[in-house]
Coordinates of C-alpha atoms (C1' of nucleotides) in Angstrom, one line a residue:
Chain A
M1 CA 111.1 250.6 153.0
A2 CA 109.1 249.2 149.4
Y3 CA 110.2 252.0 147.6
T4 CA 109.5 250.2 144.7
H5 CA 105.5 250.3 145.4
T6 CA 103.9 253.2 144.0
Q7 CA 105.2 252.9 140.9
Q8 CA 104.1 248.3 140.6
N9 CA 100.4 249.8 141.4
R10 CA 100.0 252.0 138.8
F11 CA 101.6 249.7 136.5
N12 CA 100.6 246.0 137.6
S13 CA 102.0 243.9 134.4
K14 CA 105.4 245.3 135.4
L15 CA 105.3 244.0 138.5
T16 CA 104.4 241.1 137.6
S17 CA 107.3 240.8 135.0
Q18 CA 109.8 241.3 137.9
C19 CA 108.5 238.7 139.7
Q20 CA 109.3 236.6 137.0
N21 CA 112.5 237.8 136.9
C22 CA 113.4 238.9 140.2
S23 CA 114.0 236.8 143.3
L24 CA 110.2 235.7 144.3
A25 CA 110.4 232.7 141.5
A26 CA 111.6 230.1 143.8
L27 CA 108.5 232.0 146.2
C28 CA 105.8 232.9 143.1
L29 CA 106.7 230.7 140.3
P30 CA 106.4 228.3 141.1
I31 CA 102.8 227.8 142.6
A32 CA 101.3 230.3 139.1
L33 CA 99.2 233.0 142.0
V34 CA 96.7 234.7 140.0
D35 CA 97.4 238.6 139.8
E36 CA 95.3 239.4 142.3
D37 CA 97.6 236.7 145.1
V38 CA 101.2 238.3 143.6
N39 CA 99.7 241.4 144.3
R40 CA 98.3 240.3 148.4
L41 CA 102.3 239.3 148.2
D42 CA 104.3 241.7 146.5
Q43 CA 103.0 243.9 149.5
I44 CA 104.3 242.9 152.6
I45 CA 107.6 243.0 151.3
E46 CA 109.8 244.9 151.8
R47 CA 112.3 246.2 148.9
K48 CA 115.7 247.0 151.5
R49 CA 118.5 248.9 150.4
P50 CA 121.7 247.3 148.3
L51 CA 124.1 246.2 151.4
K52 CA 128.2 246.2 150.2
K53 CA 129.7 243.9 149.9
G54 CA 131.1 242.9 153.4
E55 CA 127.4 244.2 154.8
L56 CA 126.2 241.7 156.8
L57 CA 121.9 241.2 156.7
F58 CA 121.5 239.6 160.3
R59 CA 123.5 238.1 162.8
Q60 CA 123.3 235.2 164.6
G61 CA 121.5 234.8 167.4
E62 CA 119.3 237.7 166.7
K63 CA 115.5 237.7 166.9
F64 CA 113.9 236.1 163.2
D65 CA 111.2 238.1 162.0
S66 CA 112.1 238.0 158.7
V67 CA 113.2 235.1 155.3
F68 CA 115.0 236.7 153.0
A69 CA 114.9 236.5 148.9
V70 CA 117.6 237.4 147.1
R71 CA 117.1 239.6 144.6
T72 CA 120.6 239.7 142.7
G73 CA 124.2 239.5 143.7
T74 CA 125.4 236.5 146.9
L75 CA 125.2 236.0 150.3
K76 CA 126.4 233.0 152.8
T77 CA 125.5 232.5 155.1
F78 CA 127.6 231.2 158.3
N79 CA 128.7 230.9 162.1
L80 CA 131.2 231.1 164.0
T81 CA 133.1 228.2 166.2
G82 CA 134.1 228.5 169.8
N83 CA 137.5 229.5 168.8
G84 CA 136.2 232.3 166.3
E85 CA 136.2 231.2 163.6
E86 CA 134.0 230.6 160.1
Q87 CA 131.8 228.0 159.3
I88 CA 130.2 228.9 156.2
T89 CA 127.0 226.8 155.4
G90 CA 125.8 228.2 152.2
F91 CA 125.6 230.2 149.3
Y92 CA 122.3 232.0 147.9
C93 CA 122.2 233.5 144.8
P94 CA 119.4 235.4 143.3
S95 CA 115.8 233.9 143.9
E96 CA 116.6 231.8 146.5
L97 CA 115.5 232.1 150.4
L98 CA 117.5 232.3 153.1
G99 CA 116.7 232.5 156.9
L100 CA 114.2 230.5 156.9
S101 CA 116.8 228.4 160.1
G102 CA 115.4 231.3 162.5
I103 CA 111.7 229.8 162.6
N104 CA 112.9 227.2 165.3
N105 CA 113.6 228.7 167.8
D106 CA 113.1 232.6 166.6
I107 CA 116.6 233.5 166.5
Y108 CA 119.3 233.3 163.2
P109 CA 121.4 231.0 164.1
V110 CA 123.4 231.8 161.2
S111 CA 124.4 235.0 160.5
A112 CA 124.4 236.2 156.6
K113 CA 127.2 238.3 154.1
A114 CA 127.2 240.1 151.4
L115 CA 130.3 238.6 148.6
E116 CA 129.3 241.3 146.5
T117 CA 126.6 244.4 146.6
T118 CA 123.4 242.6 146.7
T119 CA 119.9 242.9 147.5
V120 CA 117.4 241.1 148.9
C121 CA 113.2 241.6 149.1
E122 CA 112.8 241.5 153.5
I123 CA 109.7 238.9 153.6
P124 CA 108.5 239.6 156.9
F125 CA 107.6 236.4 158.3
S126 CA 104.6 236.8 160.4
H127 CA 103.2 238.3 157.7
L128 CA 103.6 235.9 155.5
E129 CA 102.0 232.8 157.4
A130 CA 99.1 235.4 157.9
L131 CA 99.2 235.6 154.0
S132 CA 99.9 231.8 153.9
E133 CA 96.4 231.0 156.0
Q134 CA 94.9 233.0 153.1
I135 CA 96.6 232.0 150.1
P136 CA 96.4 228.1 150.4
S137 CA 98.9 227.3 147.5
L138 CA 101.5 229.7 149.0
K139 CA 101.6 227.6 152.4
R140 CA 102.0 224.6 150.9
Q141 CA 104.9 225.9 148.5
L142 CA 106.7 227.5 151.5
F143 CA 106.9 223.7 153.2
K144 CA 107.8 222.8 148.9
I145 CA 110.7 224.8 150.4
M146 CA 111.9 224.1 153.8
S147 CA 111.7 220.3 152.5
R148 CA 114.0 220.8 149.8
K149 CA 115.8 223.0 151.5
I150 CA 116.0 219.5 153.4
C151 CA 117.1 216.7 151.0
N152 CA 119.5 219.6 149.4
D153 CA 121.2 219.9 153.0
Q154 CA 121.4 216.1 153.0
D155 CA 122.7 215.9 149.7
M156 CA 125.2 218.0 151.5
M157 CA 126.1 216.0 153.9
V158 CA 126.6 213.1 151.5
L159 CA 129.0 215.3 149.9
L160 CA 131.1 216.5 152.8
G161 CA 131.0 213.1 154.6
K162 CA 131.6 210.6 152.0
K163 CA 132.9 212.1 148.6
S164 CA 137.0 212.9 147.3
A165 CA 138.3 216.6 147.0
D166 CA 138.2 216.2 143.8
E167 CA 134.6 214.5 143.7
K168 CA 133.6 217.4 146.4
V169 CA 135.1 219.9 144.1
A170 CA 133.6 219.1 141.2
S171 CA 129.8 218.8 142.7
F172 CA 130.6 222.3 144.2
L173 CA 130.7 223.7 140.1
I174 CA 128.4 222.2 138.6
N175 CA 125.4 222.7 141.5
L176 CA 126.5 226.3 140.6
S177 CA 126.2 225.6 137.6
D178 CA 122.5 223.6 138.1
R179 CA 121.2 227.5 139.6
F180 CA 122.4 230.0 137.8
K181 CA 121.2 227.5 134.6
R182 CA 118.0 227.4 136.6
R183 CA 118.1 231.2 136.6
G184 CA 118.5 231.9 132.8
Y185 CA 122.3 232.4 133.4
S186 CA 124.7 230.9 131.4
A187 CA 124.9 227.3 132.8
T188 CA 128.7 227.1 131.7
A189 CA 130.2 230.7 132.2
F190 CA 130.3 232.1 135.2
R191 CA 131.9 234.2 138.3
L192 CA 132.6 232.5 141.3
S193 CA 131.3 235.5 143.8
M194 CA 132.8 233.3 146.8
S195 CA 137.2 233.0 147.9
R196 CA 139.0 229.8 147.5
G197 CA 138.8 230.6 151.4
E198 CA 135.5 230.4 151.4
I199 CA 135.0 227.1 148.8
G200 CA 137.1 225.2 151.0
N201 CA 135.5 225.9 153.9
Y202 CA 132.5 225.3 152.6
L203 CA 133.4 222.1 150.9
G204 CA 135.4 220.7 154.7
L205 CA 138.7 221.1 152.8
A206 CA 142.0 223.6 152.7
V207 CA 142.6 226.3 150.0
E208 CA 145.3 224.8 149.0
T209 CA 143.6 221.6 147.7
V210 CA 140.8 223.4 146.3
S211 CA 143.5 225.5 144.4
R212 CA 145.2 222.5 144.3
V213 CA 141.8 220.8 142.4
M214 CA 140.9 223.7 139.8
T215 CA 143.9 223.2 138.6
R216 CA 144.6 219.6 137.7
F217 CA 140.6 219.7 136.5
Q218 CA 142.3 222.5 134.4
K219 CA 145.3 220.3 132.4
N220 CA 142.9 217.8 132.2
E221 CA 139.9 219.6 130.9
L222 CA 137.6 219.3 132.2
I223 CA 137.3 223.0 133.2
Q224 CA 138.8 226.9 131.8
V225 CA 139.8 229.4 135.0
E226 CA 140.7 232.7 135.3
G227 CA 141.2 234.4 139.1
K228 CA 136.6 234.3 139.7
E229 CA 135.9 233.8 136.1
I230 CA 134.9 229.3 135.2
T231 CA 133.9 228.7 132.6
L232 CA 132.8 224.7 132.5
I233 CA 134.1 222.6 129.5
D234 CA 133.2 219.0 130.0
I235 CA 130.4 218.9 132.2
D236 CA 129.3 215.1 131.6
E237 CA 132.5 214.0 132.2
M238 CA 131.7 216.2 135.7
Q239 CA 128.8 214.6 136.1
K240 CA 130.2 211.2 135.5
L241 CA 133.1 212.2 138.5
V242 CA 130.9 213.6 140.7
G243 CA 128.2 210.1 140.3
K244 CA 131.0 207.8 141.7
N245 CA 132.8 207.3 143.5
E246 CA 135.0 203.9 143.1
D247 CA 135.2 202.1 139.5
C248 CA 136.6 205.9 138.5
D249 CA 140.3 206.1 138.6
S250 CA 138.9 208.2 135.4
I251 CA 141.5 211.3 133.6
L252 CA 141.6 213.1 137.1
K253 CA 144.2 210.3 137.9
F254 CA 147.5 210.9 135.8
E255 CA 147.9 214.7 135.0
Chain B
M1 CA 94.4 201.3 161.8
A2 CA 93.5 204.1 165.0
Y3 CA 93.0 200.4 166.8
T4 CA 93.0 201.7 170.7
H5 CA 90.7 205.1 169.5
T6 CA 87.6 203.1 170.8
Q7 CA 89.4 203.0 174.2
Q8 CA 90.8 206.4 173.6
N9 CA 87.4 208.4 173.2
R10 CA 86.6 206.9 176.5
F11 CA 89.1 207.6 178.6
N12 CA 90.0 211.4 177.1
S13 CA 93.2 211.4 180.3
K14 CA 94.9 208.7 179.4
L15 CA 94.8 209.5 175.6
T16 CA 96.7 212.9 176.3
S17 CA 99.3 211.1 178.2
Q18 CA 99.2 208.5 175.8
C19 CA 100.5 211.6 173.8
Q20 CA 102.7 212.8 175.8
N21 CA 104.9 209.3 176.5
C22 CA 104.5 208.2 173.0
S23 CA 106.3 209.2 169.4
L24 CA 103.8 212.3 169.1
A25 CA 105.5 214.2 172.1
A26 CA 108.1 215.8 169.2
L27 CA 104.9 216.9 167.2
C28 CA 101.7 217.7 170.4
L29 CA 103.2 219.0 173.6
P30 CA 105.2 222.2 172.5
I31 CA 102.3 223.6 171.9
A32 CA 99.7 223.3 174.5
L33 CA 97.0 221.7 172.4
V34 CA 93.4 221.5 174.1
D35 CA 91.7 218.7 174.5
E36 CA 89.1 219.1 171.3
D37 CA 92.9 219.3 169.7
V38 CA 94.3 216.7 170.3
N39 CA 91.7 214.7 169.7
R40 CA 91.4 216.1 166.0
L41 CA 94.8 214.9 165.9
D42 CA 94.7 211.6 167.6
Q43 CA 91.9 210.8 164.3
I44 CA 93.8 211.9 161.6
I45 CA 96.2 209.1 162.8
E46 CA 97.4 205.4 162.1
R47 CA 99.0 203.0 164.2
K48 CA 100.9 200.6 162.1
R49 CA 101.5 196.8 162.9
P50 CA 105.0 197.1 164.4
L51 CA 108.3 196.7 161.7
K52 CA 110.5 193.8 162.4
K53 CA 114.4 194.4 162.0
G54 CA 115.2 194.6 158.6
E55 CA 111.5 195.9 157.8
L56 CA 110.8 199.0 154.9
L57 CA 108.4 202.0 156.0
F58 CA 109.2 203.8 152.2
R59 CA 111.1 203.8 149.8
Q60 CA 112.7 205.4 148.3
G61 CA 111.5 207.0 145.4
E62 CA 107.5 205.8 146.4
K63 CA 104.9 208.4 146.2
F64 CA 104.7 210.6 149.8
D65 CA 102.1 210.7 151.5
S66 CA 102.6 210.3 155.0
V67 CA 104.8 211.2 158.0
F68 CA 105.6 209.0 160.3
A69 CA 106.4 209.3 164.4
V70 CA 108.6 206.1 165.7
R71 CA 106.7 205.4 168.9
T72 CA 109.5 202.9 170.0
G73 CA 112.3 201.5 168.0
T74 CA 115.0 203.0 165.9
L75 CA 114.9 203.3 162.0
K76 CA 117.4 205.2 159.7
T77 CA 117.0 206.6 156.5
F78 CA 119.7 205.9 153.6
N79 CA 119.8 205.6 150.2
L80 CA 121.7 204.1 147.4
T81 CA 124.5 205.6 145.5
G82 CA 125.4 204.4 141.6
N83 CA 126.9 201.3 142.6
G84 CA 124.4 200.6 145.0
E85 CA 125.7 201.4 148.6
E86 CA 123.7 202.5 151.2
Q87 CA 124.4 206.8 151.9
I88 CA 122.6 206.4 155.4
T89 CA 121.0 210.1 156.2
G90 CA 119.8 209.8 159.9
F91 CA 118.9 207.5 162.9
Y92 CA 115.3 208.4 164.6
C93 CA 114.3 207.5 167.8
P94 CA 110.5 207.7 170.0
S95 CA 109.4 210.4 169.4
E96 CA 110.8 212.0 166.1
L97 CA 108.8 212.6 162.6
L98 CA 111.2 211.4 159.8
G99 CA 109.6 211.1 155.9
L100 CA 109.5 215.9 156.1
S101 CA 111.6 215.5 153.2
G102 CA 109.2 213.6 151.0
I103 CA 107.3 216.6 150.5
N104 CA 109.3 218.9 147.8
N105 CA 109.3 216.0 145.1
D106 CA 105.7 214.4 146.7
I107 CA 108.7 211.3 146.4
Y108 CA 111.0 210.4 149.4
P109 CA 114.4 210.4 148.6
V110 CA 115.7 208.6 151.1
S111 CA 113.9 205.0 151.7
A112 CA 113.4 203.8 155.7
K113 CA 114.4 201.3 157.2
A114 CA 113.7 199.2 160.6
L115 CA 117.3 199.2 163.2
E116 CA 115.0 196.5 165.4
T117 CA 111.5 196.1 166.2
T118 CA 109.4 199.3 165.7
T119 CA 106.4 200.8 165.5
V120 CA 105.1 204.3 164.6
C121 CA 102.4 206.3 163.8
E122 CA 101.7 207.2 160.2
I123 CA 99.9 210.7 159.7
P124 CA 98.6 211.4 156.2
F125 CA 100.3 214.3 155.6
S126 CA 97.1 216.4 153.3
H127 CA 95.2 215.2 156.6
L128 CA 97.9 216.8 158.5
E129 CA 98.1 219.9 156.8
A130 CA 93.9 220.0 156.3
L131 CA 94.4 219.8 160.0
S132 CA 96.7 223.0 160.2
E133 CA 94.2 224.7 159.2
Q134 CA 91.9 224.5 161.8
I135 CA 94.6 224.8 164.6
P136 CA 97.2 227.2 163.7
S137 CA 99.6 226.5 166.9
L138 CA 99.9 222.9 164.9
K139 CA 101.0 225.0 161.6
R140 CA 103.7 227.0 163.0
Q141 CA 104.1 223.6 165.7
L142 CA 105.1 222.0 161.5
F143 CA 107.6 224.3 160.3
K144 CA 109.2 224.7 163.5
I145 CA 110.0 220.8 163.0
M146 CA 111.3 221.6 160.0
S147 CA 113.3 224.2 160.7
R148 CA 114.4 222.1 163.6
K149 CA 115.4 219.4 160.7
I150 CA 117.0 222.3 159.2
C151 CA 119.4 223.5 161.9
N152 CA 120.4 220.0 162.3
D153 CA 121.6 219.5 159.5
Q154 CA 123.5 221.8 159.0
D155 CA 125.4 221.0 162.2
M156 CA 125.3 218.1 160.5
M157 CA 127.1 219.3 157.9
V158 CA 130.3 221.2 160.6
L159 CA 130.3 218.0 161.5
L160 CA 131.2 215.8 158.0
G161 CA 133.3 218.8 157.3
K162 CA 135.3 220.2 159.9
K163 CA 135.8 217.4 162.3
S164 CA 138.0 214.8 163.4
A165 CA 137.3 211.5 164.1
D166 CA 137.7 211.6 168.0
E167 CA 135.3 215.1 167.5
K168 CA 132.5 213.3 165.3
V169 CA 132.1 210.3 167.4
A170 CA 132.0 211.9 170.4
S171 CA 129.4 214.5 169.5
F172 CA 127.3 211.5 168.1
L173 CA 127.4 209.7 171.3
I174 CA 126.4 212.8 172.7
N175 CA 123.4 213.6 170.6
L176 CA 122.2 210.1 172.0
S177 CA 122.5 211.0 174.9
D178 CA 120.8 214.1 174.9
R179 CA 118.0 212.7 172.5
F180 CA 117.3 210.1 174.8
K181 CA 117.9 212.5 177.8
R182 CA 114.4 214.8 176.1
R183 CA 112.7 211.5 176.1
G184 CA 113.2 210.6 180.1
Y185 CA 115.8 207.7 179.7
S186 CA 119.1 207.7 180.9
A187 CA 121.2 210.0 179.6
T188 CA 124.4 207.8 180.2
A189 CA 123.5 204.2 179.4
F190 CA 121.7 203.0 176.8
R191 CA 122.2 200.7 173.8
L192 CA 123.2 201.0 170.3
S193 CA 120.2 199.8 168.1
M194 CA 122.8 200.6 165.1
S195 CA 125.8 198.7 163.9
R196 CA 130.1 200.2 163.7
G197 CA 129.6 199.7 160.3
E198 CA 125.6 202.1 160.5
I199 CA 127.6 204.4 162.5
G200 CA 130.6 205.0 160.0
N201 CA 128.6 205.5 157.0
Y202 CA 126.7 208.2 158.8
L203 CA 128.9 209.8 160.3
G204 CA 131.7 209.6 157.1
L205 CA 134.1 207.1 158.5
A206 CA 135.5 203.8 158.3
V207 CA 134.3 201.0 160.1
E208 CA 137.6 200.4 162.0
T209 CA 138.1 203.3 163.0
V210 CA 134.5 203.5 164.4
S211 CA 135.7 201.1 166.8
R212 CA 139.6 202.3 167.4
V213 CA 137.8 205.4 168.4
M214 CA 135.5 204.0 170.6
T215 CA 138.4 201.8 172.2
R216 CA 140.5 204.6 172.9
F217 CA 137.9 206.4 174.7
Q218 CA 136.9 203.1 177.0
K219 CA 140.8 203.3 177.4
N220 CA 140.7 207.0 178.8
E221 CA 138.0 206.7 180.6
L222 CA 135.5 208.4 178.9
I223 CA 133.1 205.2 177.5
Q224 CA 131.9 201.9 179.1
V225 CA 131.4 199.6 176.4
E226 CA 130.6 196.3 176.4
G227 CA 129.2 195.1 172.7
K228 CA 125.9 197.5 172.1
E229 CA 125.4 198.7 175.2
I230 CA 127.2 202.0 176.3
T231 CA 128.2 204.3 178.9
L232 CA 128.9 207.9 179.3
I233 CA 131.1 208.6 182.0
D234 CA 132.9 211.8 181.3
I235 CA 130.6 213.3 179.8
D236 CA 132.1 216.6 180.9
E237 CA 135.1 216.0 178.3
M238 CA 133.6 214.5 175.8
Q239 CA 131.5 217.6 175.8
K240 CA 134.9 219.5 175.8
L241 CA 136.0 217.5 173.3
V242 CA 132.7 218.4 170.7
G243 CA 133.0 222.3 171.5
K244 CA 137.0 222.7 170.4
N245 CA 139.2 221.2 167.5
E246 CA 142.0 222.4 168.2
D247 CA 143.5 224.5 171.5
C248 CA 143.0 220.6 172.3
D249 CA 145.3 217.8 171.9
S250 CA 144.0 216.7 174.9
I251 CA 143.4 213.3 177.0
L252 CA 143.0 211.9 174.0
K253 CA 146.2 212.5 172.7
F254 CA 147.5 209.7 174.7
E255 CA 147.5 206.4 175.5
Chain C
dC1 C1' 152.2 253.1 142.5
dG2 C1' 152.1 250.0 146.4
dC3 C1' 150.0 247.6 150.2
dC4 C1' 147.9 243.4 151.3
dC5 C1' 144.7 240.2 150.4
dC6 C1' 144.6 236.1 147.3
dC7 C1' 145.0 232.5 145.2
dT8 C1' 149.1 228.4 143.3
dT9 C1' 152.5 225.3 144.3
dG10 C1' 155.8 222.3 146.6
dA11 C1' 157.3 219.0 150.6
dC12 C1' 156.4 216.7 154.2
dC13 C1' 154.0 215.3 157.7
dA14 C1' 148.9 213.1 159.9
dT15 C1' 145.0 211.4 160.1
dC16 C1' 142.2 208.2 158.3
dG17 C1' 140.8 204.3 154.7
dT18 C1' 142.7 200.2 153.1
dC19 C1' 143.4 195.3 154.0
dA20 C1' 144.0 191.0 156.1
dA21 C1' 143.8 188.6 160.2
dT22 C1' 141.7 186.7 164.5
dG23 C1' 138.2 187.0 167.5
dT24 C1' 133.0 187.2 168.9
dC25 C1' 128.3 186.3 168.7
dC26 C1' 123.8 184.4 167.5
dG27 C1' 121.3 181.9 165.2
dT28 C1' 120.5 178.1 162.7
dG29 C1' 119.7 173.3 162.3
dG30 C1' 121.9 168.2 162.6
Chain D
dC1 C1' 123.3 170.2 172.5
dC2 C1' 126.8 171.1 169.7
dA3 C1' 128.0 172.7 165.1
dC4 C1' 128.4 175.2 162.2
dG5 C1' 127.9 179.6 159.3
dG6 C1' 127.5 184.6 159.0
dA7 C1' 127.9 189.7 160.2
dC8 C1' 129.6 192.5 163.1
dA9 C1' 133.7 193.4 165.7
dT10 C1' 138.6 193.9 166.8
dT11 C1' 143.6 195.2 166.3
dG12 C1' 147.2 195.3 163.5
dA13 C1' 150.0 197.3 159.4
dC14 C1' 150.8 199.8 155.3
dG15 C1' 149.3 203.6 152.4
dA16 C1' 147.2 207.7 150.6
dT17 C1' 144.3 211.1 150.7
dG18 C1' 144.6 216.3 152.4
dG19 C1' 145.5 219.3 156.0
dT20 C1' 149.7 221.8 157.7
dC21 C1' 154.3 224.8 157.2
dA22 C1' 156.2 228.0 154.0
dA23 C1' 157.4 231.1 150.0
dG24 C1' 156.8 233.5 146.3
dG25 C1' 153.5 235.5 142.1
dG26 C1' 149.8 239.1 140.4
dG27 C1' 145.8 241.8 140.9
dG28 C1' 142.8 245.3 142.4
dC29 C1' 141.4 249.2 145.0
dG30 C1' 143.0 253.0 147.6

DNA sequence: CGCCCCCTTGACCATCGTCAATGTCCGTGG
DNA sequence: CCACGGACATTGACGATGGTCAAGGGGGCG
């Protein structure tokens, strides 16, 4: 655990830049910790060995003790329904935090599985809580992260409840685009690390519907698809599509 | 503000029982504050004049500064879509906290409107945050409340994304029932303070569908409906209906 | 090289939304 | 007190969106 501590402590500036580029951006960057604080935060973090595709980071029902920040790769969280089917509740990209829903009952209410080779930082929650006593801005930041999660989930609820298949898929792609952009990656060309089936599961759509919508988007020159590689060609048009749910029998209706 | 302080300080046990019965249960009860702490919490709380049906507690886009605990009555939170339509994101019963989603951007991302005459306690967030410095169990409780909200929202996402109209309505009724039960009210007979339209909006269903489902539930003797008064007759059967989404073309399929 | 999983496409059908008509309750004002 | 208007609820008929079933193609990994 924490196999890079030695180097980090020796090259402090390197450490900082690590935190800026990496998984902890969501946690550290917005609050401008002083070096000393970054150091303290860094010391409670354990860098775990990489997960291979399909490996579980934590399992539904397990005792909660840490939250995790994604460094590289992607994960999905899901739970299993009565009949053993998977219900995907979220995808997590680099710099994003997962595991927060475990605070409630000291148990993870979902499982988390790597969609590809993935590395994460483990942040023991008890340590984080203790540290947040000493660094007020850290505590406030934690509240914000949880609050933001609540906001995002509510947007997701609206999406699931009220939007058409087209709107769901468009929203999903734009959402991914935004997340990549914020990370400094291309907002228009990226790789979908999840399968069509997983997208459909997440969006409340059948695989076939996801496939059909993406094909149609392509025909209408909104996107360019090639397997898992995707390019957003006309983001503006997609944005419009997402914003409205009526008065907009737009471009997509006729092929 | 805090118009009962004088009495409360004189009759401390009365104060405690107030907090136990009332809106603050969600915040206070699970953490067994000592009297002194209850007192400190109580001092930052402002009891506002009652809201009449239709009045707004806070408005989407307004500066965030407080969370609210419902004392009596019900509220809904919603936001407005591009075309001016309402998107209901939650209903809040006595003892429940609302406003947490404002922490993120220091702005309420939704509006909150009273569905009937409603009283709330206002809890200025800055004070709450400061107080949570001094009472560690209070801070932990805040984390828990937010985490629980995340869990609930995720259940809601599954409901919206994957469930049939029957399952949605059944879940909704059982959810309300549980909330009333926990409050010490009847779990089987209660009044729906929201309209069918609002239920539909919340569940991602048309009014007509809500109406039809409830009529069918009544025919099948799962519930008894009389306007806004509702009685759950066969909760077990409803539970089954909610749990499964297949292998269960049950009682409801034929009328 | 071959298997398996994932993706795509088509045909069909169920669920649920839309439209329209009618009924009910309630508050307001004549 | 009753008549009226408006919001809410119910019910039926119809049609569209999207799920299901089935078949076929393609790509990656052993």
